[in-house]
PDB file of C-alpha atoms and ligand atoms in Angstrom:
ATOM      1  CA  MET A   1       0.000   0.000   0.000  1.00  0.00           C
ATOM      2  CA  THR A   2       1.126   3.539  -0.443  1.00  0.00           C
ATOM      3  CA  GLY A   3       2.165   5.438   2.636  1.00  0.00           C
ATOM      4  CA  GLU A   4      -0.295   8.221   3.125  1.00  0.00           C
ATOM      5  CA  THR A   5       0.930   9.410   6.485  1.00  0.00           C
ATOM      6  CA  THR A   6       3.777   8.667   8.816  1.00  0.00           C
ATOM      7  CA  HIS A   7       1.980   9.637  12.045  1.00  0.00           C
ATOM      8  CA  ASN A   8       1.645   7.100  14.828  1.00  0.00           C
ATOM      9  CA  LEU A   9       2.967   4.278  12.758  1.00  0.00           C
ATOM     10  CA  ARG A  10       3.875   0.901  14.114  1.00  0.00           C
ATOM     11  CA  GLY A  11       7.442  -0.104  13.524  1.00  0.00           C
ATOM     12  CA  ASP A  12      10.848   1.115  14.618  1.00  0.00           C
ATOM     13  CA  TYR A  13      11.923   4.046  12.484  1.00  0.00           C
ATOM     14  CA  SER A  14      15.037   4.768  14.527  1.00  0.00           C
ATOM     15  CA  GLY A  15      18.297   3.803  12.871  1.00  0.00           C
ATOM     16  CA  MET A  16      16.893   3.553   9.356  1.00  0.00           C
ATOM     17  CA  ARG A  17      18.853   4.806   6.352  1.00  0.00           C
ATOM     18  CA  PRO A  18      17.848   8.029   4.570  1.00  0.00           C
ATOM     19  CA  ASP A  19      15.848   5.975   2.063  1.00  0.00           C
ATOM     20  CA  TYR A  20      13.921   4.407   4.968  1.00  0.00           C
ATOM     21  CA  THR A  21      15.513   0.974   4.510  1.00  0.00           C
ATOM     22  CA  VAL A  22      16.673  -1.166   7.436  1.00  0.00           C
ATOM     23  CA  GLU A  23      18.140  -4.620   7.955  1.00  0.00           C
ATOM     24  CA  GLN A  24      15.498  -7.321   8.039  1.00  0.00           C
ATOM     25  CA  ALA A  25      17.162  -8.810  11.171  1.00  0.00           C
ATOM     26  CA  TRP A  26      15.724 -12.222  10.341  1.00  0.00           C
ATOM     27  CA  SER A  27      17.231 -13.974  13.361  1.00  0.00           C
ATOM     28  CA  ALA A  28      15.249 -11.673  15.639  1.00  0.00           C
ATOM     29  CA  TYR A  29      11.901 -13.242  14.639  1.00  0.00           C
ATOM     30  CA  SER A  30      10.611 -15.521  17.381  1.00  0.00           C
ATOM     31  CA  ARG A  31       9.409 -19.131  17.052  1.00  0.00           C
ATOM     32  CA  GLU A  32       5.894 -17.870  17.717  1.00  0.00           C
ATOM     33  CA  GLU A  33       6.184 -15.426  14.835  1.00  0.00           C
ATOM     34  CA  HIS A  34       7.324 -18.121  12.425  1.00  0.00           C
ATOM     35  CA  ALA A  35       4.440 -20.294  13.624  1.00  0.00           C
ATOM     36  CA  LEU A  36       1.975 -17.454  13.059  1.00  0.00           C
ATOM     37  CA  TRP A  37       3.412 -16.963   9.561  1.00  0.00           C
ATOM     38  CA  ARG A  38       2.844 -20.682   8.834  1.00  0.00           C
ATOM     39  CA  ARG A  39      -0.806 -20.392   9.865  1.00  0.00           C
ATOM     40  CA  LEU A  40      -1.351 -17.248   7.801  1.00  0.00           C
ATOM     41  CA  TYR A  41       0.362 -18.830   4.824  1.00  0.00           C
ATOM     42  CA  ALA A  42      -1.567 -22.108   5.088  1.00  0.00           C
ATOM     43  CA  ARG A  43      -4.932 -20.341   5.136  1.00  0.00           C
ATOM     44  CA  GLN A  44      -4.156 -18.190   2.088  1.00  0.00           C
ATOM     45  CA  ALA A  45      -2.344 -20.918   0.123  1.00  0.00           C
ATOM     46  CA  ALA A  46      -5.434 -23.130   0.390  1.00  0.00           C
ATOM     47  CA  LEU A  47      -7.575 -20.402  -1.233  1.00  0.00           C
ATOM     48  CA  VAL A  48      -5.108 -19.332  -3.905  1.00  0.00           C
ATOM     49  CA  PRO A  49      -5.783 -22.165  -6.412  1.00  0.00           C
ATOM     50  CA  ARG A  50      -9.441 -21.094  -6.702  1.00  0.00           C
ATOM     51  CA  TYR A  51      -9.150 -17.347  -6.512  1.00  0.00           C
ATOM     52  CA  ALA A  52      -5.737 -16.116  -7.633  1.00  0.00           C
ATOM     53  CA  CYS A  53      -4.570 -15.503 -11.184  1.00  0.00           C
ATOM     54  CA  ARG A  54      -2.265 -18.029 -12.845  1.00  0.00           C
ATOM     55  CA  GLU A  55       0.833 -15.831 -12.569  1.00  0.00           C
ATOM     56  CA  PHE A  56       0.424 -15.602  -8.792  1.00  0.00           C
ATOM     57  CA  ILE A  57      -0.291 -19.312  -8.354  1.00  0.00           C
ATOM     58  CA  ASP A  58       2.792 -20.344 -10.325  1.00  0.00           C
ATOM     59  CA  SER A  59       5.071 -17.891  -8.625  1.00  0.00           C
ATOM     60  CA  LEU A  60       3.876 -18.833  -5.145  1.00  0.00           C
ATOM     61  CA  ALA A  61       4.479 -22.521  -5.831  1.00  0.00           C
ATOM     62  CA  ALA A  62       7.989 -21.843  -7.127  1.00  0.00           C
ATOM     63  CA  LEU A  63       8.838 -19.635  -4.147  1.00  0.00           C
ATOM     64  CA  ASP A  64       7.733 -22.147  -1.518  1.00  0.00           C
ATOM     65  CA  PHE A  65       8.052 -19.885   1.540  1.00  0.00           C
ATOM     66  CA  GLY A  66       5.323 -21.418   3.683  1.00  0.00           C
ATOM     67  CA  GLU A  67       7.455 -22.789   6.492  1.00  0.00           C
ATOM     68  CA  ALA A  68       8.850 -19.626   8.014  1.00  0.00           C
ATOM     69  CA  ILE A  69       9.044 -15.875   7.499  1.00  0.00           C
ATOM     70  CA  PRO A  70      11.201 -15.629   4.365  1.00  0.00           C
ATOM     71  CA  ARG A  71      14.682 -14.159   4.356  1.00  0.00           C
ATOM     72  CA  PHE A  72      14.564 -11.307   1.857  1.00  0.00           C
ATOM     73  CA  GLU A  73      18.216 -11.865   0.940  1.00  0.00           C
ATOM     74  CA  GLU A  74      17.395 -15.418  -0.125  1.00  0.00           C
ATOM     75  CA  VAL A  75      14.627 -14.338  -2.455  1.00  0.00           C
ATOM     76  CA  ASN A  76      16.527 -11.427  -3.958  1.00  0.00           C
ATOM     77  CA  PRO A  77      18.920 -13.328  -6.255  1.00  0.00           C
ATOM     78  CA  ARG A  78      15.981 -15.209  -7.790  1.00  0.00           C
ATOM     79  CA  LEU A  79      13.985 -12.024  -8.185  1.00  0.00           C
ATOM     80  CA  ALA A  80      16.980 -10.291  -9.762  1.00  0.00           C
ATOM     81  CA  ARG A  81      17.289 -13.079 -12.323  1.00  0.00           C
ATOM     82  CA  ALA A  82      13.562 -13.090 -13.111  1.00  0.00           C
ATOM     83  CA  THR A  83      12.782  -9.382 -13.490  1.00  0.00           C
ATOM     84  CA  GLY A  84      15.615  -7.306 -12.037  1.00  0.00           C
ATOM     85  CA  TRP A  85      13.533  -6.361  -8.982  1.00  0.00           C
ATOM     86  CA  GLU A  86      14.782  -6.372  -5.406  1.00  0.00           C
ATOM     87  CA  ILE A  87      13.057  -6.451  -2.032  1.00  0.00           C
ATOM     88  CA  VAL A  88      14.182  -3.839   0.507  1.00  0.00           C
ATOM     89  CA  ALA A  89      13.303  -4.024   4.201  1.00  0.00           C
ATOM     90  CA  VAL A  90      11.481  -1.035   5.741  1.00  0.00           C
ATOM     91  CA  PRO A  91      10.146  -0.318   9.256  1.00  0.00           C
ATOM     92  CA  GLY A  92       6.559   0.089   7.987  1.00  0.00           C
ATOM     93  CA  LEU A  93       4.702   2.570   5.787  1.00  0.00           C
ATOM     94  CA  VAL A  94       7.020   5.080   4.154  1.00  0.00           C
ATOM     95  CA  PRO A  95       6.271   8.557   2.747  1.00  0.00           C
ATOM     96  CA  ASP A  96       4.859   8.613  -0.786  1.00  0.00           C
ATOM     97  CA  ARG A  97       7.970  10.139  -2.320  1.00  0.00           C
ATOM     98  CA  VAL A  98      10.206   7.459  -0.803  1.00  0.00           C
ATOM     99  CA  PHE A  99       7.820   4.716  -1.875  1.00  0.00           C
ATOM    100  CA  PHE A 100       7.606   5.988  -5.464  1.00  0.00           C
ATOM    101  CA  ASP A 101      11.371   6.358  -5.677  1.00  0.00           C
ATOM    102  CA  HIS A 102      11.922   2.741  -4.617  1.00  0.00           C
ATOM    103  CA  LEU A 103       9.416   1.467  -7.173  1.00  0.00           C
ATOM    104  CA  ALA A 104      10.900   3.653  -9.903  1.00  0.00           C
ATOM    105  CA  HIS A 105      14.205   1.869  -9.235  1.00  0.00           C
ATOM    106  CA  ARG A 106      12.639  -1.615  -9.131  1.00  0.00           C
ATOM    107  CA  ARG A 107      12.923  -1.929  -5.365  1.00  0.00           C
ATOM    108  CA  PHE A 108       9.874  -3.122  -3.477  1.00  0.00           C
ATOM    109  CA  PRO A 109       9.679  -2.007   0.180  1.00  0.00           C
ATOM    110  CA  VAL A 110       8.565  -4.826   2.501  1.00  0.00           C
ATOM    111  CA  THR A 111       7.664  -4.146   6.133  1.00  0.00           C
ATOM    112  CA  VAL A 112       9.750  -6.205   8.569  1.00  0.00           C
ATOM    113  CA  TRP A 113       7.299  -6.697  11.457  1.00  0.00           C
ATOM    114  CA  LEU A 114       4.617  -9.369  11.661  1.00  0.00           C
ATOM    115  CA  ARG A 115       1.105  -8.794  13.030  1.00  0.00           C
ATOM    116  CA  LYS A 116       0.059 -10.093  16.468  1.00  0.00           C
ATOM    117  CA  PRO A 117      -1.864 -13.385  16.782  1.00  0.00           C
ATOM    118  CA  GLU A 118      -5.061 -11.456  17.626  1.00  0.00           C
ATOM    119  CA  GLU A 119      -4.749  -9.721  14.249  1.00  0.00           C
ATOM    120  CA  PHE A 120      -4.893 -13.014  12.345  1.00  0.00           C
ATOM    121  CA  ASP A 121      -8.051 -12.011  10.461  1.00  0.00           C
ATOM    122  CA  TYR A 122      -7.642  -8.302  10.182  1.00  0.00           C
ATOM    123  CA  ILE A 123      -4.935  -5.670  10.233  1.00  0.00           C
ATOM    124  CA  VAL A 124      -5.064  -2.033   9.118  1.00  0.00           C
ATOM    125  CA  GLU A 125      -1.399  -1.371   8.406  1.00  0.00           C
ATOM    126  CA  PRO A 126       0.503  -3.618   6.017  1.00  0.00           C
ATOM    127  CA  ASP A 127       2.831  -6.086   7.789  1.00  0.00           C
ATOM    128  CA  VAL A 128       5.421  -8.503   6.408  1.00  0.00           C
ATOM    129  CA  PHE A 129       2.712 -11.039   5.610  1.00  0.00           C
ATOM    130  CA  HIS A 130       0.690  -8.634   3.471  1.00  0.00           C
ATOM    131  CA  ASP A 131       3.733  -7.099   1.820  1.00  0.00           C
ATOM    132  CA  PHE A 132       5.512 -10.354   1.097  1.00  0.00           C
ATOM    133  CA  PHE A 133       2.755 -12.849   0.439  1.00  0.00           C
ATOM    134  CA  GLY A 134       0.566 -10.344  -1.388  1.00  0.00           C
ATOM    135  CA  HIS A 135       3.093  -8.413  -3.441  1.00  0.00           C
ATOM    136  CA  VAL A 136       6.306 -10.359  -3.977  1.00  0.00           C
ATOM    137  CA  PRO A 137       5.020 -13.269  -6.138  1.00  0.00           C
ATOM    138  CA  LEU A 138       3.843 -10.916  -8.900  1.00  0.00           C
ATOM    139  CA  LEU A 139       7.188  -9.136  -9.000  1.00  0.00           C
ATOM    140  CA  PHE A 140       8.304 -12.274 -10.855  1.00  0.00           C
ATOM    141  CA  ASP A 141       5.943 -11.505 -13.754  1.00  0.00           C
ATOM    142  CA  PRO A 142       7.764  -9.369 -16.349  1.00  0.00           C
ATOM    143  CA  VAL A 143       4.776  -7.295 -17.482  1.00  0.00           C
ATOM    144  CA  PHE A 144       3.452  -6.666 -13.990  1.00  0.00           C
ATOM    145  CA  ALA A 145       6.982  -5.826 -12.854  1.00  0.00           C
ATOM    146  CA  ASP A 146       7.250  -3.193 -15.574  1.00  0.00           C
ATOM    147  CA  TYR A 147       3.856  -1.773 -14.644  1.00  0.00           C
ATOM    148  CA  LEU A 148       4.916  -1.313 -11.039  1.00  0.00           C
ATOM    149  CA  GLN A 149       8.083   0.502 -12.026  1.00  0.00           C
ATOM    150  CA  ALA A 150       6.108   2.753 -14.376  1.00  0.00           C
ATOM    151  CA  TYR A 151       3.761   3.450 -11.481  1.00  0.00           C
ATOM    152  CA  GLY A 152       6.678   4.559  -9.327  1.00  0.00           C
ATOM    153  CA  ARG A 153       7.902   6.950 -11.998  1.00  0.00           C
ATOM    154  CA  GLY A 154       4.349   8.176 -12.472  1.00  0.00           C
ATOM    155  CA  GLY A 155       4.141   8.769  -8.732  1.00  0.00           C
ATOM    156  CA  LEU A 156       7.142  11.073  -8.720  1.00  0.00           C
ATOM    157  CA  LYS A 157       5.528  13.058 -11.502  1.00  0.00           C
ATOM    158  CA  ALA A 158       2.096  13.083  -9.851  1.00  0.00           C
ATOM    159  CA  GLU A 159       3.694  14.577  -6.747  1.00  0.00           C
ATOM    160  CA  ARG A 160       4.990  17.487  -8.765  1.00  0.00           C
ATOM    161  CA  LEU A 161       1.555  17.934 -10.331  1.00  0.00           C
ATOM    162  CA  GLY A 162      -0.374  17.611  -7.071  1.00  0.00           C
ATOM    163  CA  ALA A 163      -2.212  14.556  -8.353  1.00  0.00           C
ATOM    164  CA  ILE A 164      -1.301  11.919  -5.762  1.00  0.00           C
ATOM    165  CA  GLU A 165      -4.902  11.298  -4.783  1.00  0.00           C
ATOM    166  CA  MET A 166      -5.891  10.337  -8.325  1.00  0.00           C
ATOM    167  CA  LEU A 167      -2.843   8.179  -8.835  1.00  0.00           C
ATOM    168  CA  SER A 168      -3.259   6.429  -5.473  1.00  0.00           C
ATOM    169  CA  ARG A 169      -6.710   5.304  -6.556  1.00  0.00           C
ATOM    170  CA  LEU A 170      -5.130   3.561  -9.518  1.00  0.00           C
ATOM    171  CA  TYR A 171      -2.758   1.700  -7.190  1.00  0.00           C
ATOM    172  CA  TRP A 172      -5.600   0.805  -4.877  1.00  0.00           C
ATOM    173  CA  TYR A 173      -7.911  -0.549  -7.592  1.00  0.00           C
ATOM    174  CA  THR A 174      -5.166  -2.450  -9.436  1.00  0.00           C
ATOM    175  CA  VAL A 175      -2.111  -3.451  -7.373  1.00  0.00           C
ATOM    176  CA  GLU A 176      -4.098  -3.865  -4.140  1.00  0.00           C
ATOM    177  CA  PHE A 177      -7.628  -4.842  -5.216  1.00  0.00           C
ATOM    178  CA  GLY A 178      -7.569  -5.666  -8.923  1.00  0.00           C
ATOM    179  CA  LEU A 179      -9.493  -8.511 -10.590  1.00  0.00           C
ATOM    180  CA  ILE A 180      -8.481 -10.170 -13.846  1.00  0.00           C
ATOM    181  CA  GLU A 181     -10.304 -12.241 -16.456  1.00  0.00           C
ATOM    182  CA  THR A 182      -8.794 -15.680 -17.046  1.00  0.00           C
ATOM    183  CA  ALA A 183      -9.708 -18.840 -18.939  1.00  0.00           C
ATOM    184  CA  ALA A 184     -10.755 -20.270 -15.566  1.00  0.00           C
ATOM    185  CA  GLY A 185     -13.048 -17.302 -14.871  1.00  0.00           C
ATOM    186  CA  LEU A 186     -12.622 -14.191 -12.777  1.00  0.00           C
ATOM    187  CA  ARG A 187      -9.545 -14.191 -10.509  1.00  0.00           C
ATOM    188  CA  THR A 188      -7.571 -11.653  -8.488  1.00  0.00           C
ATOM    189  CA  TYR A 189      -4.065 -10.238  -8.697  1.00  0.00           C
ATOM    190  CA  GLY A 190      -4.538  -7.652  -5.912  1.00  0.00           C
ATOM    191  CA  ALA A 191      -2.229  -7.963  -2.911  1.00  0.00           C
ATOM    192  CA  GLY A 192      -4.792  -6.536  -0.486  1.00  0.00           C
ATOM    193  CA  ILE A 193      -7.126  -9.362  -1.473  1.00  0.00           C
ATOM    194  CA  LEU A 194      -4.528 -12.120  -1.762  1.00  0.00           C
ATOM    195  CA  SER A 195      -3.351 -11.582   1.818  1.00  0.00           C
ATOM    196  CA  SER A 196      -6.903 -11.465   3.239  1.00  0.00           C
ATOM    197  CA  GLY A 197      -8.674 -14.602   4.439  1.00  0.00           C
ATOM    198  CA  GLY A 198     -12.119 -13.074   4.036  1.00  0.00           C
ATOM    199  CA  GLU A 199     -11.853 -10.949   0.916  1.00  0.00           C
ATOM    200  CA  LEU A 200     -10.197 -13.593  -1.268  1.00  0.00           C
ATOM    201  CA  PRO A 201     -13.377 -15.684  -1.589  1.00  0.00           C
ATOM    202  CA  TYR A 202     -15.629 -12.617  -1.273  1.00  0.00           C
ATOM    203  CA  CYS A 203     -14.238 -10.702  -4.253  1.00  0.00           C
ATOM    204  CA  ILE A 204     -15.098 -13.569  -6.617  1.00  0.00           C
ATOM    205  CA  ASP A 205     -18.057 -15.375  -5.024  1.00  0.00           C
ATOM    206  CA  SER A 206     -20.122 -12.625  -3.429  1.00  0.00           C
ATOM    207  CA  GLY A 207     -23.076 -11.093  -5.263  1.00  0.00           C
ATOM    208  CA  GLU A 208     -22.671  -7.825  -3.369  1.00  0.00           C
ATOM    209  CA  PRO A 209     -19.765  -5.868  -4.901  1.00  0.00           C
ATOM    210  CA  ASN A 210     -19.731  -4.216  -8.324  1.00  0.00           C
ATOM    211  CA  ARG A 211     -17.303  -5.666 -10.821  1.00  0.00           C
ATOM    212  CA  ILE A 212     -16.614  -3.089 -13.492  1.00  0.00           C
ATOM    213  CA  ARG A 213     -14.404  -3.247 -16.571  1.00  0.00           C
ATOM    214  CA  PHE A 214     -11.101  -1.397 -16.125  1.00  0.00           C
ATOM    215  CA  ASP A 215     -11.412   2.271 -17.060  1.00  0.00           C
ATOM    216  CA  LEU A 216      -8.467   4.507 -16.192  1.00  0.00           C
ATOM    217  CA  LEU A 217     -10.233   7.849 -15.769  1.00  0.00           C
ATOM    218  CA  ARG A 218     -13.163   6.260 -13.940  1.00  0.00           C
ATOM    219  CA  ILE A 219     -10.752   4.653 -11.449  1.00  0.00           C
ATOM    220  CA  MET A 220      -8.900   7.915 -10.880  1.00  0.00           C
ATOM    221  CA  ARG A 221     -12.193   9.505  -9.835  1.00  0.00           C
ATOM    222  CA  THR A 222     -13.332   6.700  -7.541  1.00  0.00           C
ATOM    223  CA  ARG A 223     -12.871   7.024  -3.780  1.00  0.00           C
ATOM    224  CA  TYR A 224     -12.178   3.937  -1.697  1.00  0.00           C
ATOM    225  CA  LYS A 225     -12.632   2.660   1.838  1.00  0.00           C
ATOM    226  CA  ILE A 226      -9.702   1.136   3.658  1.00  0.00           C
ATOM    227  CA  ASP A 227     -11.558  -0.593   6.509  1.00  0.00           C
ATOM    228  CA  THR A 228     -14.164  -2.813   4.799  1.00  0.00           C
ATOM    229  CA  PHE A 229     -14.266  -5.247   1.902  1.00  0.00           C
ATOM    230  CA  GLN A 230     -14.339  -3.254  -1.331  1.00  0.00           C
ATOM    231  CA  GLU A 231     -17.719  -2.291  -2.742  1.00  0.00           C
ATOM    232  CA  THR A 232     -16.349  -2.057  -6.266  1.00  0.00           C
ATOM    233  CA  TYR A 233     -13.652  -3.997  -8.095  1.00  0.00           C
ATOM    234  CA  PHE A 234     -12.229  -3.175 -11.510  1.00  0.00           C
ATOM    235  CA  VAL A 235     -11.445  -5.990 -13.922  1.00  0.00           C
ATOM    236  CA  ILE A 236      -8.554  -6.101 -16.388  1.00  0.00           C
ATOM    237  CA  ARG A 237      -8.198  -8.512 -19.312  1.00  0.00           C
ATOM    238  CA  ASP A 238      -4.499  -9.104 -18.697  1.00  0.00           C
ATOM    239  CA  PHE A 239      -1.394  -7.297 -17.431  1.00  0.00           C
ATOM    240  CA  ARG A 240      -0.656  -6.132 -20.956  1.00  0.00           C
ATOM    241  CA  GLU A 241      -3.929  -4.176 -21.022  1.00  0.00           C
ATOM    242  CA  LEU A 242      -3.021  -2.590 -17.684  1.00  0.00           C
ATOM    243  CA  PHE A 243       0.460  -1.667 -18.847  1.00  0.00           C
ATOM    244  CA  GLU A 244      -0.713  -0.191 -22.141  1.00  0.00           C
ATOM    245  CA  ALA A 245      -3.656   1.738 -20.714  1.00  0.00           C
ATOM    246  CA  THR A 246      -1.350   3.428 -18.214  1.00  0.00           C
ATOM    247  CA  ALA A 247       1.536   4.130 -20.601  1.00  0.00           C
ATOM    248  CA  PRO A 248       0.369   7.551 -21.914  1.00  0.00           C
ATOM    249  CA  ASP A 249       1.324  10.737 -20.077  1.00  0.00           C
ATOM    250  CA  PHE A 250      -1.174  11.285 -17.260  1.00  0.00           C
ATOM    251  CA  ALA A 251      -0.677  15.060 -17.081  1.00  0.00           C
ATOM    252  CA  PRO A 252      -3.671  15.768 -19.385  1.00  0.00           C
ATOM    253  CA  CYS A 253      -5.790  13.267 -17.419  1.00  0.00           C
ATOM    254  CA  TYR A 254      -5.014  15.059 -14.171  1.00  0.00           C
ATOM    255  CA  GLU A 255      -5.952  18.352 -15.751  1.00  0.00           C
ATOM    256  CA  GLU A 256      -9.192  17.002 -17.133  1.00  0.00           C
ATOM    257  CA  LEU A 257     -10.134  15.435 -13.798  1.00  0.00           C
ATOM    258  CA  ALA A 258      -9.091  18.351 -11.599  1.00  0.00           C
ATOM    259  CA  GLY A 259     -12.469  20.071 -11.663  1.00  0.00           C
ATOM    260  CA  ARG A 260     -14.637  16.970 -11.628  1.00  0.00           C
ATOM    261  CA  GLU A 261     -16.384  15.418  -8.685  1.00  0.00           C
ATOM    262  CA  SER A 262     -15.149  12.159  -7.235  1.00  0.00           C
ATOM    263  CA  ILE A 263     -17.286   9.016  -7.432  1.00  0.00           C
ATOM    264  CA  PRO A 264     -18.440   7.224  -4.261  1.00  0.00           C
ATOM    265  CA  PRO A 265     -17.008   3.715  -3.739  1.00  0.00           C
ATOM    266  CA  ARG A 266     -20.391   2.027  -4.191  1.00  0.00           C
ATOM    267  CA  ALA A 267     -21.675   3.888  -7.264  1.00  0.00           C
ATOM    268  CA  VAL A 268     -22.412   2.404 -10.673  1.00  0.00           C
ATOM    269  CA  LEU A 269     -22.520   4.863 -13.579  1.00  0.00           C
ATOM    270  CA  PRO A 270     -24.596   4.472 -16.762  1.00  0.00           C
ATOM    271  CA  THR A 271     -21.296   4.423 -18.681  1.00  0.00           C
ATOM    272  CA  ASP A 272     -19.810   1.548 -16.648  1.00  0.00           C
ATOM    273  CA  ARG A 273     -19.336  -1.772 -18.375  1.00  0.00           C
ATOM    274  CA  MET A 274     -19.971  -4.532 -15.899  1.00  0.00           C
ATOM    275  CA  ALA A 275     -17.531  -7.443 -16.017  1.00  0.00           C
TER     276      ALA A 275
HETATM  277  N1  LIG J 301       1.834   7.123 -17.693  1.00  0.00           N
HETATM  278  C1  LIG J 301       1.836   7.562 -16.334  1.00  0.00           C
HETATM  279  C2  LIG J 301       2.135   9.041 -16.192  1.00  0.00           C
HETATM  280  O1  LIG J 301       2.428   9.706 -17.141  1.00  0.00           O
HETATM  281  C3  LIG J 301       2.828   6.764 -15.501  1.00  0.00           C
HETATM  282  C4  LIG J 301       2.179   5.582 -14.912  1.00  0.00           C
HETATM  283  C5  LIG J 301       2.334   4.343 -15.461  1.00  0.00           C
HETATM  284  C6  LIG J 301       1.404   5.735 -13.800  1.00  0.00           C
HETATM  285  C7  LIG J 301       1.722   3.242 -14.880  1.00  0.00           C
HETATM  286  C8  LIG J 301       0.801   4.653 -13.227  1.00  0.00           C
HETATM  287  C9  LIG J 301       0.941   3.404 -13.751  1.00  0.00           C
HETATM  288  O2  LIG J 301       2.062   9.562 -15.107  1.00  0.00           O
HETATM  289 CO1  LIG J 302       0.078  -3.536  -0.275  1.00  0.00          CO
END
């Protein structure tokens, strides 16, 4: 997730480097934390074959990190070979500019701390389970990997143009909560869904939420809630569509959208194409 604020954040920000990175300090994780990781992993891995996109399923199987909290330095050589990306350890959420800069340089920031056992089902801030389980597998997909880097570059530009809010909605409705059409039916590639025990089945099986065809400008206008299951999902055909739709310069989009009202999370417009 993007860092929207750095107030009252969990995590130890003392002793970090200027780019907010820290050592993962893997040996400091307790047995209880590794055991909690195994339980979190087992629950999600059982759901993944039915609800995740093929790219995520394949990558997760190849990575095989279900037994303990992964060592980032063990994954990094494989990630470097696959797509040239690298995981960097961070204390928690980082400021937008720092986050965008890491992505623009193909570095994905992963939070080092793990949630508490009582947060098994629900956590507001991203922890190592969300960041790693949800995000890292797709960094192995070349097209998705390029999209994420382009997003980081776009973020640096959006900051200069005062358009972070619009761009953050794109991240939210794709990287965190995106759905994708596949030969096996609707699936998800969104990390916020993939790391959630409840929303992974919900996003596909429930009759409640809207599922709307991907539409860049529509997404940039759509607000979102961070503390409930999503009321609307946007559906892409494949990562290529996502990459190509977001390739043009967004500056004119931001200008066009500047004066227009935002769209509530639950709304369906007459122009929406349902998926
Ligand atoms: N084309 C976008 C821009 O000009 C950059 C971008 C690419 C943003 C992919 C998000 C995702 O800002
Ligand atoms: Co995230």
